Tab-separated table of C-alpha atoms in Angstrom:
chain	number	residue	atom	x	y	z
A	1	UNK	CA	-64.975	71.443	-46.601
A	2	UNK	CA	-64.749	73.224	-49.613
A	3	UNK	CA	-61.103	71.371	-50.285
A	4	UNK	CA	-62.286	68.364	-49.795
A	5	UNK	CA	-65.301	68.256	-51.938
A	6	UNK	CA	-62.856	69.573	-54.849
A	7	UNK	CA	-60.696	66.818	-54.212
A	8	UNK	CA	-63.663	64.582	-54.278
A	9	UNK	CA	-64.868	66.040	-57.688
A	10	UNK	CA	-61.272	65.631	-58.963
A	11	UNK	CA	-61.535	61.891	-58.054
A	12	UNK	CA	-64.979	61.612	-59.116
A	13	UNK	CA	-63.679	62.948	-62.748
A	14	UNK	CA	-60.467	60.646	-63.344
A	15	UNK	CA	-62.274	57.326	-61.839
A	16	UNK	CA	-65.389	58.280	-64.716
A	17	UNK	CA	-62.387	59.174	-67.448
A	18	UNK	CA	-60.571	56.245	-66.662
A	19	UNK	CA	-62.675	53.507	-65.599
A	20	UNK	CA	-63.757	52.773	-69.799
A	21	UNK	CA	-59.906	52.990	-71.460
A	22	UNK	CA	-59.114	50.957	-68.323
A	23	UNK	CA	-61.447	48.369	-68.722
A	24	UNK	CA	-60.848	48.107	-72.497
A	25	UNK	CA	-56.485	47.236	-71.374
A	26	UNK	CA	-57.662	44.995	-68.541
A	27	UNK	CA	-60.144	43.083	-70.904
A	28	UNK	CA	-57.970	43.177	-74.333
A	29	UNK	CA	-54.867	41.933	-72.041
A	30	UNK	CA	-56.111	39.403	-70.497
A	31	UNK	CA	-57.175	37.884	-74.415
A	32	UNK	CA	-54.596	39.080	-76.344
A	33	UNK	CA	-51.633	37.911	-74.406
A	34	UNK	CA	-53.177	34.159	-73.853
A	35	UNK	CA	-53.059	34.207	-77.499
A	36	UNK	CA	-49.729	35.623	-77.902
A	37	UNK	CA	-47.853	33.061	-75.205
A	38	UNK	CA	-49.719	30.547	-76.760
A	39	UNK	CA	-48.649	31.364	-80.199
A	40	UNK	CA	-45.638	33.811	-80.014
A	41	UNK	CA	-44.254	35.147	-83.566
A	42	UNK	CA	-41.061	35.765	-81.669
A	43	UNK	CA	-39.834	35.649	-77.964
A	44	UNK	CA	-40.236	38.377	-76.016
A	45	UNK	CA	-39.081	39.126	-72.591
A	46	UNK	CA	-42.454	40.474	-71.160
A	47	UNK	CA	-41.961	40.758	-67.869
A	48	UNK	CA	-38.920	43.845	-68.053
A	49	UNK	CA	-40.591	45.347	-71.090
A	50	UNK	CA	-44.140	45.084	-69.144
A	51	UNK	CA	-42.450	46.644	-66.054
A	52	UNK	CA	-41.620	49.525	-68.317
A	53	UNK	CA	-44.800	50.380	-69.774
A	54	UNK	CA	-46.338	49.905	-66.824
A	55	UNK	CA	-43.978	52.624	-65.564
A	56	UNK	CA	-45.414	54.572	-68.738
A	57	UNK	CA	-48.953	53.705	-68.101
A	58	UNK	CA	-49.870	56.503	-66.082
A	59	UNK	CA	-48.604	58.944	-68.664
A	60	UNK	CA	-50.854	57.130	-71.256
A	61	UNK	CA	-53.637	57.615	-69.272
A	62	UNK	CA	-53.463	60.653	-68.383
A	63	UNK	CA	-52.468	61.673	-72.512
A	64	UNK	CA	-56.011	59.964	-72.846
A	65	UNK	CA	-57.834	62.480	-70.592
A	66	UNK	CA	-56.458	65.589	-71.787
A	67	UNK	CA	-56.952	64.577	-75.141
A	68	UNK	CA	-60.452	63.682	-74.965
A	69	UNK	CA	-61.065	67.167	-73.039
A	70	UNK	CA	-59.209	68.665	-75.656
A	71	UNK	CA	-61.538	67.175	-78.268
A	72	UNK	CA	-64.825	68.103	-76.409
A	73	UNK	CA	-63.715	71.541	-76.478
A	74	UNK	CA	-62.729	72.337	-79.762
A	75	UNK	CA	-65.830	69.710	-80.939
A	76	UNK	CA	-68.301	71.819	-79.405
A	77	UNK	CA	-66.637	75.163	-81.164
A	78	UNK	CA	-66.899	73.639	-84.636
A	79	UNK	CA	-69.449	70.916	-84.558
A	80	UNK	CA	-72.525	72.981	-84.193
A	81	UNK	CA	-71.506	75.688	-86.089
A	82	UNK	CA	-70.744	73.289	-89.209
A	83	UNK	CA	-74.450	71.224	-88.363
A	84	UNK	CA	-76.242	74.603	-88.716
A	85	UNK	CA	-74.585	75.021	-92.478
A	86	UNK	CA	-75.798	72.035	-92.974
A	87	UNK	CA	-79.144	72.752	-92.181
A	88	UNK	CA	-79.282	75.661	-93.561
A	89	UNK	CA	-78.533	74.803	-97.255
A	90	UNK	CA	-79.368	70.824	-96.794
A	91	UNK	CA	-82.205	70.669	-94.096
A	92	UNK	CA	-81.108	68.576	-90.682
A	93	UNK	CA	-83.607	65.980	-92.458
A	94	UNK	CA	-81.107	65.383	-95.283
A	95	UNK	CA	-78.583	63.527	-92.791
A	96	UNK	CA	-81.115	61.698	-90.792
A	97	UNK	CA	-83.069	60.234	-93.476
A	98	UNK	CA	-80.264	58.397	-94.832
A	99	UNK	CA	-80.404	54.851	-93.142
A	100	UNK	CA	-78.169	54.574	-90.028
A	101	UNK	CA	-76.368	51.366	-90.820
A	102	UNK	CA	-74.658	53.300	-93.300
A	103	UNK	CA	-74.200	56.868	-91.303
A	104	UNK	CA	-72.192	54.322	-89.502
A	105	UNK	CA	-70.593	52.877	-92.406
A	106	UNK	CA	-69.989	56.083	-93.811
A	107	UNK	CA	-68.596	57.024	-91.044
A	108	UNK	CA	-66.213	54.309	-90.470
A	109	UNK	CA	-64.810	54.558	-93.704
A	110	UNK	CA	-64.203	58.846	-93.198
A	111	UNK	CA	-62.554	57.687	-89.786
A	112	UNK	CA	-60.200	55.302	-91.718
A	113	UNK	CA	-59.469	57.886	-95.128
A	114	UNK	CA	-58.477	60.969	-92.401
A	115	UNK	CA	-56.247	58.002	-90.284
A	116	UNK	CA	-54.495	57.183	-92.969
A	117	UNK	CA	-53.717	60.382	-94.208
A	118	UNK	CA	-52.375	61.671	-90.975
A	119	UNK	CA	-50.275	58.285	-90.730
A	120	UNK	CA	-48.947	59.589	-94.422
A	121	UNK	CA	-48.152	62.757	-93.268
A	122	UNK	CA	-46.777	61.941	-90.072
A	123	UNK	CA	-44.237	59.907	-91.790
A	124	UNK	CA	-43.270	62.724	-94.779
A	125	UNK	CA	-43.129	65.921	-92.570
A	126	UNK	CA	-40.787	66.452	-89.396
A	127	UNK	CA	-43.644	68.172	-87.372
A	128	UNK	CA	-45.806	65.500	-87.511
A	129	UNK	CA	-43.407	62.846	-87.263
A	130	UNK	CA	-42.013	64.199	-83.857
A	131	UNK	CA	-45.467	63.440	-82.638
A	132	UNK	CA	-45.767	59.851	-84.207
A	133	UNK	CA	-42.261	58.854	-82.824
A	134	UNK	CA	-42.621	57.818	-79.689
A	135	UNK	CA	-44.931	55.119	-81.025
A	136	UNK	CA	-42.202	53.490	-83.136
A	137	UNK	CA	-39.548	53.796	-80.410
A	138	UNK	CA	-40.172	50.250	-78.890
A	139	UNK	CA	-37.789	47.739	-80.279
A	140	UNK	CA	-40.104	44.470	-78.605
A	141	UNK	CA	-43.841	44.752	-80.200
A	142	UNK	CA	-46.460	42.891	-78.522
A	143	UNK	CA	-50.524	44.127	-77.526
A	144	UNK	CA	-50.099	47.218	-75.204
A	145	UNK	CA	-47.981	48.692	-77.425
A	146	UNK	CA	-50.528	49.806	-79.525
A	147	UNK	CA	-51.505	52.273	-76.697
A	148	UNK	CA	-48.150	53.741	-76.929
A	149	UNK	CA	-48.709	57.487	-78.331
A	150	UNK	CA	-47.686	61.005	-77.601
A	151	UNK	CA	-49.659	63.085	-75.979
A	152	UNK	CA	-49.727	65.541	-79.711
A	153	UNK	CA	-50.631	62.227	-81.681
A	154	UNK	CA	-53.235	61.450	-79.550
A	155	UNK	CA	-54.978	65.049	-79.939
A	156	UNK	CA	-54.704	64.563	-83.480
A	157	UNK	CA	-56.286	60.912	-83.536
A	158	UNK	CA	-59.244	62.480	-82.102
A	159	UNK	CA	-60.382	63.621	-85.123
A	160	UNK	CA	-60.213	60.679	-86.809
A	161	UNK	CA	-63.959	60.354	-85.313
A	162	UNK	CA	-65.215	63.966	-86.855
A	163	UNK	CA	-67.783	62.221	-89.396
A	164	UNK	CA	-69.826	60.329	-86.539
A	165	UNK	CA	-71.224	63.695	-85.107
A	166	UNK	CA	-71.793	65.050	-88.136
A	167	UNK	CA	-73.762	62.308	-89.206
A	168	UNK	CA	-75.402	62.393	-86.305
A	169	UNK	CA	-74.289	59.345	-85.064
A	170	UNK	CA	-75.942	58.126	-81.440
A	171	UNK	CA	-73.340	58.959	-79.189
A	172	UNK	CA	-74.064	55.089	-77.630
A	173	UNK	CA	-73.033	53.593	-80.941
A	174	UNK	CA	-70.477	55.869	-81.396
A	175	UNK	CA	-69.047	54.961	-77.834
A	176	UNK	CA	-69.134	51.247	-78.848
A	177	UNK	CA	-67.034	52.221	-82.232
A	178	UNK	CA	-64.702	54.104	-80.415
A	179	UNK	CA	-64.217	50.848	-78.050
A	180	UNK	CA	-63.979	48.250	-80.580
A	181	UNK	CA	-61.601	50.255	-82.441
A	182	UNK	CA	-59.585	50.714	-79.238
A	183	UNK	CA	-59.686	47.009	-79.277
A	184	UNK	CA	-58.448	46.588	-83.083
A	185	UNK	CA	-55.382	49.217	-82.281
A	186	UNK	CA	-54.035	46.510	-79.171
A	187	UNK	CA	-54.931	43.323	-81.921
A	188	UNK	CA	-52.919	44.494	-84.920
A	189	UNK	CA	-49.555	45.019	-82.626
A	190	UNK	CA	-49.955	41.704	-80.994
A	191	UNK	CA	-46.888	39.139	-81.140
A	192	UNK	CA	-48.860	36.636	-82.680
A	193	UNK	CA	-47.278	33.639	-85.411
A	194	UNK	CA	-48.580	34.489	-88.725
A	195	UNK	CA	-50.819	32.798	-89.903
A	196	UNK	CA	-51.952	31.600	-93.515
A	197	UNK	CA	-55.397	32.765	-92.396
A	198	UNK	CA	-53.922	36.852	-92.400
A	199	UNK	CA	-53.426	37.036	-96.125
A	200	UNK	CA	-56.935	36.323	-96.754
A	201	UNK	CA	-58.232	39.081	-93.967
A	202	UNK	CA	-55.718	41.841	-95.192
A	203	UNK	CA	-57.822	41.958	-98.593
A	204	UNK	CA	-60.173	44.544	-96.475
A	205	UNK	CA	-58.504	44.601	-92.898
A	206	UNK	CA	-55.439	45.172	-91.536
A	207	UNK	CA	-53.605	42.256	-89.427
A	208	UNK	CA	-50.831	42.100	-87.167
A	209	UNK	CA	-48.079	40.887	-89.599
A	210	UNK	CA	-49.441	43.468	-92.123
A	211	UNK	CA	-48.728	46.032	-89.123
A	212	UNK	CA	-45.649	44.923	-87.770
A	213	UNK	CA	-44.332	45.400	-91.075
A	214	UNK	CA	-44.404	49.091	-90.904
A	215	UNK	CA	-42.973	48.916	-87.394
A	216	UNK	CA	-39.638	47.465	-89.136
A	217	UNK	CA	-36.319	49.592	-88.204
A	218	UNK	CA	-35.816	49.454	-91.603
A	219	UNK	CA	-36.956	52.669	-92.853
A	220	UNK	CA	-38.030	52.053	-96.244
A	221	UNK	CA	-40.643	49.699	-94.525
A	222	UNK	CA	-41.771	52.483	-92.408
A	223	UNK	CA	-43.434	55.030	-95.375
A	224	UNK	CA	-45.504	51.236	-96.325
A	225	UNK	CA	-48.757	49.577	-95.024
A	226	UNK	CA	-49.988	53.111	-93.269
A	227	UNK	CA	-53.971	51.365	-93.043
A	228	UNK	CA	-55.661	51.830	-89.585
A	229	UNK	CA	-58.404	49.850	-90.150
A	230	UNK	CA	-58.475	49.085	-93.563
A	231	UNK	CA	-55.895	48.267	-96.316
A	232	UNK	CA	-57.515	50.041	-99.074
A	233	UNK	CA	-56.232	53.026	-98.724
A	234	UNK	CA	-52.526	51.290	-99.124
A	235	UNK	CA	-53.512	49.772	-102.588
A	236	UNK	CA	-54.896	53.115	-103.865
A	237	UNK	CA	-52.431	55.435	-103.027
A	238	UNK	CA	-49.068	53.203	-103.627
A	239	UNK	CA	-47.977	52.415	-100.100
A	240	UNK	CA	-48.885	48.796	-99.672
A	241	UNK	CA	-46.424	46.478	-99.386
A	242	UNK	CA	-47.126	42.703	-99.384
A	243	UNK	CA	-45.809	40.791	-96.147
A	244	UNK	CA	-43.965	37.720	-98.015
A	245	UNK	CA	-41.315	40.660	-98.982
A	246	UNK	CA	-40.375	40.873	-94.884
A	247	UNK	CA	-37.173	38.424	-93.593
A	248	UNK	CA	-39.517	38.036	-90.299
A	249	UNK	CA	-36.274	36.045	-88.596
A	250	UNK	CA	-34.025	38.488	-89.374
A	251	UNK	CA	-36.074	42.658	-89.978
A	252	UNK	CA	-35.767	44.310	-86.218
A	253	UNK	CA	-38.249	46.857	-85.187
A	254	UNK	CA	-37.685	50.500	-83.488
A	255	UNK	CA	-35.693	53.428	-84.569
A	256	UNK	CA	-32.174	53.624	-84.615
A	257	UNK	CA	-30.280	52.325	-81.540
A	258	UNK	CA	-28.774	55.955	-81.362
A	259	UNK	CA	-32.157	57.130	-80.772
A	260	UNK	CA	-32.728	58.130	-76.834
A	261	UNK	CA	-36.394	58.613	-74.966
A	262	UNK	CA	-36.874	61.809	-74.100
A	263	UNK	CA	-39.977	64.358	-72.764
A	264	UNK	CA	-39.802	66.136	-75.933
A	265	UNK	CA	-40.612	62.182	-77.584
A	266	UNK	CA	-42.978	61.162	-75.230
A	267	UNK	CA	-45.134	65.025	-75.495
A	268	UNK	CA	-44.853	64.544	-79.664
A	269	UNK	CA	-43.030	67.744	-79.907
């Protein structure tokens, strides 16, 4: 008895995990690759590089629980403990009365500055890079490899999201950022043409030839265009790069064909 309920809690636990980042694949798929097959920036062979990550998927997923556990924990150690500092000295009522439209905001653009500066550093310092590699092994980029992190990197993007409960952010609305954004990270790898419509968009946001740029095996591309969200950052702080400078028929994407997949890669250690 007591076996099977466990197993039944076990089940009931990875179907309510799973079911959202599921959905979100399923339902970002099923848009983003009509779109790509109907306008491809290159040919791909999808159906032995989707067999692959498919293969993979289960890894991904299960990098997405722990993670998320992994950020409820430590959350709950610091979160409350930095909130009562705050009002202490501040009063809770400092927070809340500022309008929520731009808690949001606010938040948003915190998310994006602390992305972009772990992108930096995960490109300048070995430690961090081992956990970022694995995301730049593919050599074929289309939507679902966005998804493609180690199971380190994806600790570490967790925190990207700090600012919405300290600005006390509904967890509903913070849910539905987390989502979209999930969303946005499949868009900006897609294998879609470029279009003269993506040079006016990557004056704020980033696109997917203003991505796929910094995919490029071509490592000099690989320290530019670090944005997550937003290209700002990249115009402030010297690593933008603009996307007529890339030979799009000829740049390759990946690491080095010497490069191998290996545990070590896919854990970010």
């Amino acid at each position: 008895e007591n076996g099977r309920g466990g197993m039944s809690s076990v089940f009931s636990f990875l179907v309510e995990q799973l079911s959202v980042p599921l959905t979100v694949i399923l339902l970002s798929g099923l848009l983003l690759w009509v779109w790509e097959i109907k306008q491809p920036f290159r040919p791909v062979k999808y159906w032995s590089i989707f067999i692959q990550d498919l293969k993979e998927l289960p890894i991904i997923l299960f990098f997405i629980v722990l993670s998320a556990q992994v950020y409820v924990y430590i959350s709950n150690l610091f979160s409350a403990p930095i909130l009562g500092i705050i009002d202490h000295y501040w009063g809770g009522s400092l927070v809340i009365s500022i309008p929520l439209y731009l808690r949001i905001l606010i938040a948003i653009l915190i998310k994006d500055t602390i992305a972009y500066f772990n992108h930096w550093l995960m490109h300048h310092h070995i430690v961090f890079w081992r956990t970022h590699k694995w995301h730049h092994f593919q050599k074929s980029m289309y939507w679902l490899k966005g998804n493609k992190n180690s199971l380190a990197a994806k600790i570490i993007a967790k925190w990207d999201f700090i600012a919405f409960p300290l600005l006390a952010i509904p967890a509903d609305i913070t849910f539905a950022c987390v989502v979209g954004y999930s969303f946005f990270t499949f868009f900006v790898h897609t294998n879609i043409k470029w279009s003269p419509w993506m040079k006016y968009v990557e004056w704020l946001l980033v696109t997917p030839r203003y991505h796929l740029i910094h995919h490029s095996s071509n490592i000099e591309y690989q320290y530019k265009n670090l944005g997550d969200i937003f290209t700002f950052c990249d115009r402030i702080f010297g690593t933008y790069i603009d996307p007529k400078v890339f030979e799009s028929s000829q740049e390759e994407f990946g690491l080095d064909d010497e490069e191998s997949q290996t545990l070590r890669m896919i854990i970010g250690l």
